[in-house]
Coordinates of C-alpha atoms and ligand atoms in Angstrom, one line a residue:
M169 CA -4.7 -37.9 48.5
R170 CA -1.2 -37.1 49.8
P171 CA 0.7 -33.8 49.2
L172 CA 2.6 -34.0 45.9
A173 CA 5.9 -33.2 47.8
T174 CA 5.7 -36.6 49.6
M175 CA 6.0 -38.5 46.3
P176 CA 9.1 -40.9 46.8
A177 CA 12.0 -40.1 44.5
D178 CA 12.0 -43.6 43.0
E179 CA 8.3 -43.2 42.0
A180 CA 9.0 -39.8 40.4
T181 CA 12.1 -41.1 38.5
R182 CA 10.0 -44.0 37.1
V183 CA 7.8 -41.6 35.2
E184 CA 8.7 -41.4 31.5
A185 CA 5.4 -40.1 30.1
L186 CA 3.1 -37.5 31.6
L187 CA -0.6 -37.7 30.5
F188 CA -2.4 -34.5 31.3
D189 CA -6.0 -33.1 31.2
L190 CA -6.4 -29.6 29.7
D191 CA -9.3 -27.7 31.2
D192 CA -8.6 -26.6 34.8
T193 CA -5.5 -28.7 34.9
V194 CA -3.0 -27.2 32.4
L195 CA -5.4 -24.4 31.5
T196 CA -6.4 -21.9 34.1
H197 CA -10.1 -20.9 33.5
G198 CA -9.5 -21.8 29.8
R199 CA -6.3 -19.8 29.4
L200 CA -2.8 -21.2 28.8
T201 CA -0.5 -19.3 31.2
R202 CA 3.2 -18.7 30.5
E203 CA 4.0 -20.8 33.6
A204 CA 2.1 -23.8 32.4
Y205 CA 3.4 -23.6 28.8
D206 CA 7.0 -23.2 30.1
A207 CA 6.4 -26.4 32.2
I208 CA 5.3 -28.3 29.1
C209 CA 8.4 -27.1 27.1
D210 CA 10.7 -27.9 30.0
L211 CA 9.3 -31.4 30.3
A212 CA 9.5 -32.0 26.5
G213 CA 13.1 -30.6 26.6
A214 CA 14.0 -33.1 29.3
G215 CA 12.7 -36.0 27.2
F216 CA 9.3 -36.7 28.8
A217 CA 6.7 -38.0 26.5
L218 CA 3.6 -35.8 26.8
V219 CA 0.0 -36.7 25.9
A220 CA -2.9 -34.4 26.4
V221 CA -6.1 -36.3 27.4
T222 CA -9.1 -34.1 27.1
G223 CA -12.9 -34.0 26.6
R224 CA -12.3 -31.1 24.1
P225 CA -13.1 -31.7 20.4
A226 CA -11.0 -33.5 17.9
G227 CA -10.6 -30.2 16.0
W228 CA -9.0 -28.5 19.1
G229 CA -6.9 -31.6 19.7
E230 CA -5.5 -31.3 16.2
I231 CA -4.2 -27.8 16.9
V232 CA -2.5 -29.0 20.1
A233 CA -1.0 -32.0 18.3
R234 CA 0.2 -29.8 15.5
Q235 CA 1.6 -26.9 17.5
W236 CA 2.6 -28.0 21.0
P237 CA 5.7 -30.1 21.9
V238 CA 3.6 -33.2 22.7
D239 CA 3.5 -36.8 21.4
G240 CA -0.2 -36.4 20.7
V241 CA -3.7 -35.9 22.0
V242 CA -6.5 -38.1 23.2
A243 CA -9.6 -36.0 22.5
E244 CA -13.3 -36.3 23.1
N245 CA -12.8 -38.3 26.3
G246 CA -10.9 -41.1 24.6
A247 CA -12.8 -41.5 21.3
V248 CA -10.2 -39.7 19.0
L249 CA -6.4 -40.1 18.9
L250 CA -4.3 -37.4 17.2
Y251 CA -0.6 -37.4 16.5
R252 CA 2.0 -36.1 14.1
R253 CA 2.9 -38.5 11.3
E254 CA 5.7 -36.9 9.3
R255 CA 4.2 -33.6 8.0
E256 CA 0.5 -34.4 8.7
I257 CA -1.7 -35.0 11.8
A258 CA -3.0 -38.5 11.9
R259 CA -6.4 -39.1 13.3
E260 CA -7.7 -42.5 14.6
L261 CA -11.3 -43.1 15.4
R262 CA -13.0 -46.4 16.2
H263 CA -15.8 -45.6 13.8
E264 CA -15.6 -43.0 11.0
A265 CA -18.4 -40.9 12.6
P266 CA -21.3 -42.3 10.5
A267 CA -24.3 -40.2 9.8
V268 CA -26.5 -42.6 11.9
A269 CA -24.4 -41.7 15.0
R270 CA -25.1 -38.0 14.3
R271 CA -28.8 -38.7 14.0
R272 CA -28.8 -40.5 17.3
L273 CA -26.9 -37.6 18.9
D274 CA -29.6 -35.2 17.6
E275 CA -32.2 -37.4 19.4
V276 CA -30.1 -37.0 22.6
V277 CA -30.1 -33.2 22.3
A278 CA -33.9 -33.3 21.9
A279 CA -34.3 -35.5 25.0
V280 CA -32.0 -33.3 27.1
R281 CA -33.8 -30.1 25.9
R282 CA -37.2 -31.6 26.9
A283 CA -35.8 -32.4 30.4
V284 CA -33.8 -29.2 30.9
P285 CA -35.1 -26.5 28.5
E286 CA -32.6 -23.8 29.7
I287 CA -29.5 -25.9 28.8
E288 CA -27.2 -24.6 26.1
L289 CA -24.9 -26.5 23.8
A290 CA -21.2 -25.9 24.3
D291 CA -19.6 -23.5 21.8
D292 CA -17.1 -26.1 20.6
N293 CA -19.5 -28.7 19.0
A294 CA -18.6 -27.7 15.5
A295 CA -15.1 -29.2 16.0
R296 CA -16.5 -32.5 17.4
L297 CA -16.6 -35.8 15.6
T298 CA -18.1 -38.3 18.0
D299 CA -20.1 -36.6 20.7
V300 CA -22.4 -33.8 21.6
T301 CA -21.6 -31.5 24.4
F302 CA -23.5 -29.2 26.7
D303 CA -22.2 -26.2 28.5
V304 CA -22.6 -26.6 32.3
G305 CA -19.8 -24.4 33.6
E306 CA -17.9 -22.6 30.9
R307 CA -20.0 -19.6 29.8
R308 CA -22.6 -20.1 32.5
K309 CA -23.0 -22.3 35.5
L310 CA -25.9 -24.8 35.5
P311 CA -27.1 -25.8 39.0
A312 CA -26.1 -29.3 40.1
D313 CA -29.7 -30.6 40.1
R314 CA -30.2 -29.4 36.5
V315 CA -26.9 -31.1 35.5
A316 CA -28.2 -34.3 37.1
A317 CA -31.5 -34.0 35.2
A318 CA -29.6 -33.5 31.9
R319 CA -27.4 -36.5 32.7
A320 CA -30.4 -38.7 33.4
A321 CA -31.9 -37.6 30.1
I322 CA -28.7 -38.6 28.2
V323 CA -28.6 -42.0 29.9
S324 CA -32.3 -42.6 29.1
T325 CA -31.4 -42.5 25.4
G326 CA -28.8 -45.2 25.8
A327 CA -25.9 -42.8 25.4
R328 CA -23.0 -42.4 27.9
A329 CA -22.8 -39.2 29.9
T330 CA -19.4 -37.7 31.0
L331 CA -19.0 -34.7 33.2
S332 CA -16.1 -32.3 33.5
S333 CA -15.7 -29.0 35.3
V334 CA -17.1 -27.2 32.3
H335 CA -19.0 -29.6 30.1
L336 CA -21.5 -32.5 30.0
H337 CA -20.8 -34.8 27.1
A338 CA -23.1 -37.4 25.5
S339 CA -21.6 -40.1 23.3
F340 CA -22.3 -43.6 21.9
E341 CA -18.6 -44.4 21.8
G342 CA -17.3 -47.0 24.2
D343 CA -14.1 -45.3 25.2
D344 CA -13.2 -43.3 28.2
K345 CA -10.1 -41.3 28.8
A346 CA -8.2 -44.3 30.2
S347 CA -9.1 -46.7 27.3
G348 CA -8.3 -44.0 24.8
V349 CA -4.9 -43.3 26.4
Y350 CA -4.1 -47.0 26.6
R351 CA -4.8 -47.3 22.9
F352 CA -2.6 -44.2 22.2
L353 CA 0.3 -45.6 24.3
A354 CA 0.1 -49.0 22.6
L355 CA 0.0 -47.5 19.1
R356 CA 2.6 -44.8 19.6
R357 CA 5.0 -46.2 22.2
G358 CA 4.4 -49.9 22.1
L359 CA 3.4 -49.8 25.7
E360 CA 1.0 -52.5 27.0
P361 CA -1.4 -51.5 29.8
A362 CA 0.6 -53.2 32.6
A363 CA 3.8 -51.3 31.6
A364 CA 1.9 -48.1 31.0
R365 CA 0.3 -48.2 34.4
V366 CA 3.7 -47.8 36.2
R367 CA 5.7 -45.8 33.6
C368 CA 3.2 -43.0 33.0
A369 CA 1.8 -40.5 35.4
F370 CA -1.6 -38.8 34.9
V371 CA -2.7 -35.3 36.2
G372 CA -6.3 -34.1 36.1
D373 CA -8.9 -32.2 38.0
S374 CA -12.5 -33.6 37.7
E375 CA -15.0 -36.4 37.1
N376 CA -14.1 -37.1 33.5
D377 CA -10.6 -37.9 34.8
A378 CA -11.9 -40.7 37.0
A379 CA -11.0 -43.5 34.7
C380 CA -7.4 -42.3 34.4
F381 CA -7.1 -41.8 38.2
A382 CA -8.1 -45.5 38.5
A383 CA -6.0 -46.7 35.6
F384 CA -2.5 -45.4 36.5
A385 CA -0.3 -46.0 39.5
T386 CA 1.0 -42.5 39.8
T387 CA -1.9 -40.0 39.6
I388 CA -2.0 -36.4 40.6
G389 CA -4.9 -34.0 41.1
V390 CA -4.3 -30.2 40.9
A391 CA -5.5 -28.5 44.1
N392 CA -9.0 -27.7 42.5
V393 CA -9.7 -31.4 42.4
A394 CA -10.8 -31.2 46.0
P395 CA -14.6 -30.6 45.5
W396 CA -14.8 -33.6 43.1
V397 CA -13.0 -36.2 45.2
A398 CA -16.2 -37.5 46.8
R399 CA -17.5 -38.4 43.3
L400 CA -14.4 -40.2 42.2
S401 CA -14.3 -44.0 42.7
V402 CA -10.5 -43.8 43.0
P403 CA -9.1 -40.4 44.0
P404 CA -5.7 -39.2 42.7
R405 CA -2.8 -40.5 44.8
Y406 CA -1.3 -37.1 45.2
V407 CA -2.5 -33.5 45.1
T408 CA -0.6 -30.3 44.3
S409 CA -0.8 -27.3 46.6
A410 CA -1.5 -24.9 43.8
P411 CA -4.6 -25.0 41.5
M412 CA -4.9 -25.4 37.7
G413 CA -1.8 -24.4 35.6
A414 CA 0.2 -23.4 38.6
G415 CA -0.4 -26.9 40.1
F416 CA 0.7 -28.4 36.8
A417 CA 3.9 -26.4 36.9
E418 CA 4.5 -27.6 40.5
L419 CA 4.2 -31.2 39.2
A420 CA 6.6 -30.5 36.3
R421 CA 9.2 -29.1 38.7
L422 CA 9.1 -32.2 40.9
L423 CA 9.5 -34.5 37.9
L424 CA 12.3 -32.5 36.4
R425 CA 14.1 -32.3 39.7
A426 CA 13.8 -36.1 40.2
R427 CA 15.1 -36.8 36.7
A428 CA 18.0 -34.3 37.1
S429 CA 19.1 -35.8 40.4
S430 CA 18.9 -39.4 39.1
A431 CA 21.0 -38.6 36.0
Ligands
LIG14 MG1 -10.4 -30.8 33.5

């Protein structure tokens, strides 16, 4: 990872869309700061396309897609796409969350509880359509070896496990954040992956961002990505000096400056 400030001007000016993680990237310990929201408004005002790419539920993504100045949201780690279509919010899933998937997810919960009895479900499951999510760092911190045991229990059921700084997700969907955002960009901007790879930048902070760090040419970690780097197959290309929302604002300033000086 190189300091963000070393990003060449031509690389920064090539960015037309910014894809961003929410928790511990735009949000600071779960809160949207004035600095981070100003950065989003400034980017939108300058004409950048903005897409939130999050492990958070479809129900939360719908609020962001409805209220924030963004093109849309890729929620549940790539499984659900949300965007404004005239006066409503459109929702695209690969499968319409059949009851059988829910039953299989109930079996996953049972398997995880057998392996890690003290684990608790995240408090946002009611808003989810495609996965089940455990709290490993939001309301309480689960030790790393217990997270590993929960993850092994998920995988033993045939589900996929995805870890962020706050949550451990279990899903039978095939998407990850990168495939979800590629679907979004093709659908909403007509961008094929090869073009998206160089015309979009991605900013994130943890393991569930790994697919996007590998999928895009210009990738940025906020400073708090550091403890996760050893577990990323491809680390972000650049790192901000500030953590979380302040790091996101640092990136926004760089992109805005580059665009202003190239105009
Ligand atoms: Mg995050």
